[in-house]
Amino acid sequence: MSRIDESKPFLPVGIAVLTVSDTRTLADDRSGDVLVERLTAAGHRLAGRAIVPDDVEAIRASVRAWIADAAVDAVITTGGTGFTGRDVTPEALEPLFEKRMDGFSFVFHQISFQKIGTSTIQSRATAGVAGGTYIFCLPGSPGACKDGWDGILAMQLDFRHRPCNFVEIMPRLDEHLRRPKAKGAAV
């Protein structure tokens, strides 16, 4: 089973939070607030925060800018993963993925099923890697953000988590690109 190896140091990760919504502002972005509160309480760095409308190009442009930023190791989006006509986050971001992280969606749905039952199928939570940056797409509810962070990301973004975690492989994520981001990794 998983555990924290206290003999290893905690390594903070630079995480950007993107809320995808036509109606939210920073004043009432509860889902973004949940993610920011949890990642900073864990000791990570908030590397950026933005709100964009449910628009493929706006979503993609924000995430591309963070992929290009060496201070951003991971992007967490909230919103736009449902089935309505305005829900386009997976369509915006999955084409950027060099590698899909199918297990993220699977585990997210397992956790969600325990709380909301079959309603979890209404989410298209997804994740992948692009340009050496992790991208996690969560639904837009505060509860889903808590589930995604508490049940998956808090552990996988902690270098001390065993038997393995995302942080320990960060220096090798973009080795095929021969980019400075991989060469300068502190792990």
mmCIF file of C-alpha atoms in Angstrom, residues 6-182:
data_model
loop_
_atom_site.group_PDB
_atom_site.id
_atom_site.type_symbol
_atom_site.label_atom_id
_atom_site.label_comp_id
_atom_site.label_asym_id
_atom_site.label_seq_id
_atom_site.Cartn_x
_atom_site.Cartn_y
_atom_site.Cartn_z
ATOM 1 C CA GLU A 6 9.788 10.548 5.961
ATOM 2 C CA SER A 7 13.498 10.043 5.236
ATOM 3 C CA LYS A 8 13.059 11.811 1.896
ATOM 4 C CA PRO A 9 12.706 15.601 1.566
ATOM 5 C CA PHE A 10 9.497 17.272 0.474
ATOM 6 C CA LEU A 11 10.063 18.917 -2.931
ATOM 7 C CA PRO A 12 7.630 21.727 -3.769
ATOM 8 C CA VAL A 13 6.138 21.648 -7.251
ATOM 9 C CA GLY A 14 5.079 24.709 -9.267
ATOM 10 C CA ILE A 15 1.375 24.293 -9.988
ATOM 11 C CA ALA A 16 -0.872 26.536 -12.095
ATOM 12 C CA VAL A 17 -4.650 26.493 -11.623
ATOM 13 C CA LEU A 18 -6.997 27.240 -14.516
ATOM 14 C CA THR A 19 -10.728 27.627 -13.981
ATOM 15 C CA VAL A 20 -12.772 27.144 -17.130
ATOM 16 C CA SER A 21 -16.069 28.990 -16.806
ATOM 17 C CA ASP A 22 -18.245 31.530 -18.546
ATOM 18 C CA THR A 23 -19.658 32.732 -15.230
ATOM 19 C CA ARG A 24 -16.956 32.623 -12.530
ATOM 20 C CA THR A 25 -14.652 35.398 -11.358
ATOM 21 C CA LEU A 26 -11.831 35.244 -8.819
ATOM 22 C CA ALA A 27 -14.304 36.530 -6.231
ATOM 23 C CA ASP A 28 -16.583 33.485 -6.563
ATOM 24 C CA ASP A 29 -14.313 30.753 -7.935
ATOM 25 C CA ARG A 30 -14.828 28.198 -5.169
ATOM 26 C CA SER A 31 -13.311 25.312 -7.120
ATOM 27 C CA GLY A 32 -10.152 27.251 -7.943
ATOM 28 C CA ASP A 33 -9.982 28.362 -4.310
ATOM 29 C CA VAL A 34 -10.161 24.727 -3.128
ATOM 30 C CA LEU A 35 -7.234 23.772 -5.357
ATOM 31 C CA VAL A 36 -5.137 26.804 -4.370
ATOM 32 C CA GLU A 37 -5.798 26.233 -0.660
ATOM 33 C CA ARG A 38 -4.894 22.556 -0.855
ATOM 34 C CA LEU A 39 -1.767 22.873 -2.969
ATOM 35 C CA THR A 40 -0.344 25.735 -0.906
ATOM 36 C CA ALA A 41 -1.213 23.995 2.391
ATOM 37 C CA ALA A 42 0.721 20.978 1.105
ATOM 38 C CA GLY A 43 3.776 23.196 0.551
ATOM 39 C CA HIS A 44 3.651 23.572 -3.227
ATOM 40 C CA ARG A 45 4.055 26.865 -5.127
ATOM 41 C CA LEU A 46 1.119 28.478 -6.890
ATOM 42 C CA ALA A 47 2.826 29.189 -10.217
ATOM 43 C CA GLY A 48 -0.195 30.841 -11.830
ATOM 44 C CA ARG A 49 -3.933 31.205 -11.678
ATOM 45 C CA ALA A 50 -6.411 32.239 -14.338
ATOM 46 C CA ILE A 51 -10.034 32.011 -15.349
ATOM 47 C CA VAL A 52 -10.923 31.577 -19.011
ATOM 48 C CA PRO A 53 -14.266 31.111 -20.759
ATOM 49 C CA ASP A 54 -15.421 27.766 -22.125
ATOM 50 C CA ASP A 55 -13.554 28.321 -25.382
ATOM 51 C CA VAL A 56 -11.117 25.846 -26.946
ATOM 52 C CA GLU A 57 -8.585 28.470 -28.052
ATOM 53 C CA ALA A 58 -8.660 30.400 -24.757
ATOM 54 C CA ILE A 59 -8.148 27.215 -22.736
ATOM 55 C CA ARG A 60 -5.401 25.973 -25.027
ATOM 56 C CA ALA A 61 -3.569 29.334 -25.075
ATOM 57 C CA SER A 62 -3.453 29.538 -21.265
ATOM 58 C CA VAL A 63 -2.181 26.010 -20.868
ATOM 59 C CA ARG A 64 0.370 26.353 -23.697
ATOM 60 C CA ALA A 65 1.814 29.435 -21.985
ATOM 61 C CA TRP A 66 2.209 27.466 -18.756
ATOM 62 C CA ILE A 67 3.758 24.499 -20.585
ATOM 63 C CA ALA A 68 6.391 26.908 -21.928
ATOM 64 C CA ASP A 69 7.062 28.347 -18.459
ATOM 65 C CA ALA A 70 9.892 26.527 -16.664
ATOM 66 C CA ALA A 71 8.365 27.506 -13.289
ATOM 67 C CA VAL A 72 5.224 25.450 -14.012
ATOM 68 C CA ASP A 73 5.531 21.712 -13.406
ATOM 69 C CA ALA A 74 1.818 20.906 -13.407
ATOM 70 C CA VAL A 75 -1.452 22.491 -14.500
ATOM 71 C CA ILE A 76 -4.760 21.647 -12.846
ATOM 72 C CA THR A 77 -7.894 22.756 -14.636
ATOM 73 C CA THR A 78 -11.351 22.800 -13.137
ATOM 74 C CA GLY A 79 -14.500 22.979 -15.221
ATOM 75 C CA GLY A 80 -15.587 22.149 -18.740
ATOM 76 C CA THR A 81 -15.446 18.358 -18.417
ATOM 77 C CA GLY A 82 -19.170 17.643 -18.695
ATOM 78 C CA PHE A 83 -21.365 16.970 -21.717
ATOM 79 C CA THR A 84 -23.056 20.284 -22.446
ATOM 80 C CA GLY A 85 -22.269 22.198 -25.595
ATOM 81 C CA ARG A 86 -20.012 24.611 -23.680
ATOM 82 C CA ASP A 87 -17.938 21.850 -21.998
ATOM 83 C CA VAL A 88 -14.791 21.738 -24.152
ATOM 84 C CA THR A 89 -11.823 21.333 -21.804
ATOM 85 C CA PRO A 90 -10.918 17.781 -22.942
ATOM 86 C CA GLU A 91 -11.264 18.829 -26.597
ATOM 87 C CA ALA A 92 -8.967 21.790 -25.945
ATOM 88 C CA LEU A 93 -6.266 19.940 -24.044
ATOM 89 C CA GLU A 94 -6.157 16.300 -25.099
ATOM 90 C CA PRO A 95 -4.654 17.212 -28.510
ATOM 91 C CA LEU A 96 -1.731 18.766 -26.609
ATOM 92 C CA PHE A 97 -0.997 15.548 -24.692
ATOM 93 C CA GLU A 98 2.122 13.718 -25.786
ATOM 94 C CA LYS A 99 1.122 10.963 -23.402
ATOM 95 C CA ARG A 100 -2.305 10.293 -21.929
ATOM 96 C CA MET A 101 -2.703 9.331 -18.302
ATOM 97 C CA ASP A 102 -5.680 6.977 -18.531
ATOM 98 C CA GLY A 103 -5.222 5.797 -14.940
ATOM 99 C CA PHE A 104 -5.995 9.291 -13.641
ATOM 100 C CA SER A 105 -9.526 9.202 -15.043
ATOM 101 C CA PHE A 106 -10.041 5.660 -13.805
ATOM 102 C CA VAL A 107 -8.949 6.407 -10.233
ATOM 103 C CA PHE A 108 -10.835 9.723 -10.190
ATOM 104 C CA HIS A 109 -14.043 7.903 -11.156
ATOM 105 C CA GLN A 110 -13.471 5.239 -8.497
ATOM 106 C CA ILE A 111 -13.161 7.916 -5.822
ATOM 107 C CA SER A 112 -16.093 9.889 -7.199
ATOM 108 C CA PHE A 113 -18.324 6.813 -7.419
ATOM 109 C CA GLN A 114 -17.945 6.289 -3.669
ATOM 110 C CA LYS A 115 -19.390 9.778 -3.104
ATOM 111 C CA ILE A 116 -21.872 10.460 -5.906
ATOM 112 C CA GLY A 117 -22.572 7.016 -7.337
ATOM 113 C CA THR A 118 -23.271 6.639 -11.027
ATOM 114 C CA SER A 119 -23.394 10.407 -11.517
ATOM 115 C CA THR A 120 -19.609 10.193 -11.881
ATOM 116 C CA ILE A 121 -20.113 9.090 -15.496
ATOM 117 C CA GLN A 122 -21.130 12.667 -16.305
ATOM 118 C CA SER A 123 -17.493 13.760 -15.946
ATOM 119 C CA ARG A 124 -14.813 13.485 -18.594
ATOM 120 C CA ALA A 125 -11.926 14.039 -16.167
ATOM 121 C CA THR A 126 -8.682 13.479 -18.035
ATOM 122 C CA ALA A 127 -4.938 13.964 -17.691
ATOM 123 C CA GLY A 128 -1.737 13.788 -19.660
ATOM 124 C CA VAL A 129 1.752 15.144 -20.170
ATOM 125 C CA ALA A 130 2.732 17.878 -22.640
ATOM 126 C CA GLY A 131 6.176 19.437 -22.965
ATOM 127 C CA GLY A 132 7.302 17.977 -19.659
ATOM 128 C CA THR A 133 4.286 19.426 -17.822
ATOM 129 C CA TYR A 134 1.574 17.398 -16.130
ATOM 130 C CA ILE A 135 -1.981 18.466 -17.016
ATOM 131 C CA PHE A 136 -4.930 17.346 -14.896
ATOM 132 C CA CYS A 137 -8.501 18.225 -15.910
ATOM 133 C CA LEU A 138 -11.033 18.063 -13.090
ATOM 134 C CA PRO A 139 -14.756 18.818 -13.073
ATOM 135 C CA GLY A 140 -15.890 22.264 -11.967
ATOM 136 C CA SER A 141 -17.403 21.450 -8.576
ATOM 137 C CA PRO A 142 -15.538 22.095 -5.318
ATOM 138 C CA GLY A 143 -16.284 18.502 -4.274
ATOM 139 C CA ALA A 144 -14.684 17.091 -7.414
ATOM 140 C CA CYS A 145 -11.624 19.288 -6.865
ATOM 141 C CA LYS A 146 -11.337 18.024 -3.289
ATOM 142 C CA ASP A 147 -11.659 14.435 -4.506
ATOM 143 C CA GLY A 148 -9.048 14.906 -7.233
ATOM 144 C CA TRP A 149 -6.571 16.616 -4.933
ATOM 145 C CA ASP A 150 -7.105 14.609 -1.750
ATOM 146 C CA GLY A 151 -7.512 11.234 -3.448
ATOM 147 C CA ILE A 152 -4.829 11.440 -6.146
ATOM 148 C CA LEU A 153 -2.792 14.592 -6.598
ATOM 149 C CA ALA A 154 -1.737 15.209 -2.994
ATOM 150 C CA MET A 155 0.034 11.862 -3.012
ATOM 151 C CA GLN A 156 1.313 11.760 -6.571
ATOM 152 C CA LEU A 157 2.752 15.287 -6.334
ATOM 153 C CA ASP A 158 4.627 14.416 -3.122
ATOM 154 C CA PHE A 159 8.179 13.199 -3.738
ATOM 155 C CA ARG A 160 8.029 11.211 -0.500
ATOM 156 C CA HIS A 161 5.058 9.102 -1.625
ATOM 157 C CA ARG A 162 5.881 5.436 -2.127
ATOM 158 C CA PRO A 163 6.019 3.182 -3.979
ATOM 159 C CA CYS A 164 6.223 5.866 -6.707
ATOM 160 C CA ASN A 165 5.087 9.380 -7.581
ATOM 161 C CA PHE A 166 5.035 11.932 -10.395
ATOM 162 C CA VAL A 167 7.728 14.148 -8.897
ATOM 163 C CA GLU A 168 10.492 11.566 -9.074
ATOM 164 C CA ILE A 169 10.054 11.146 -12.838
ATOM 165 C CA MET A 170 9.725 14.860 -13.650
ATOM 166 C CA PRO A 171 13.356 15.244 -14.794
ATOM 167 C CA ARG A 172 12.759 12.584 -17.431
ATOM 168 C CA LEU A 173 9.345 13.675 -18.744
ATOM 169 C CA ASP A 174 10.710 15.709 -21.609
ATOM 170 C CA GLU A 175 14.111 14.100 -22.081
ATOM 171 C CA HIS A 176 13.106 13.236 -25.638
ATOM 172 C CA LEU A 177 12.707 16.961 -26.345
ATOM 173 C CA ARG A 178 16.150 17.864 -24.977
ATOM 174 C CA ARG A 179 14.707 20.974 -23.373
ATOM 175 C CA PRO A 180 16.165 22.990 -20.512
ATOM 176 C CA LYS A 181 13.130 22.197 -18.354
ATOM 177 C CA ALA A 182 14.320 18.607 -17.909
#
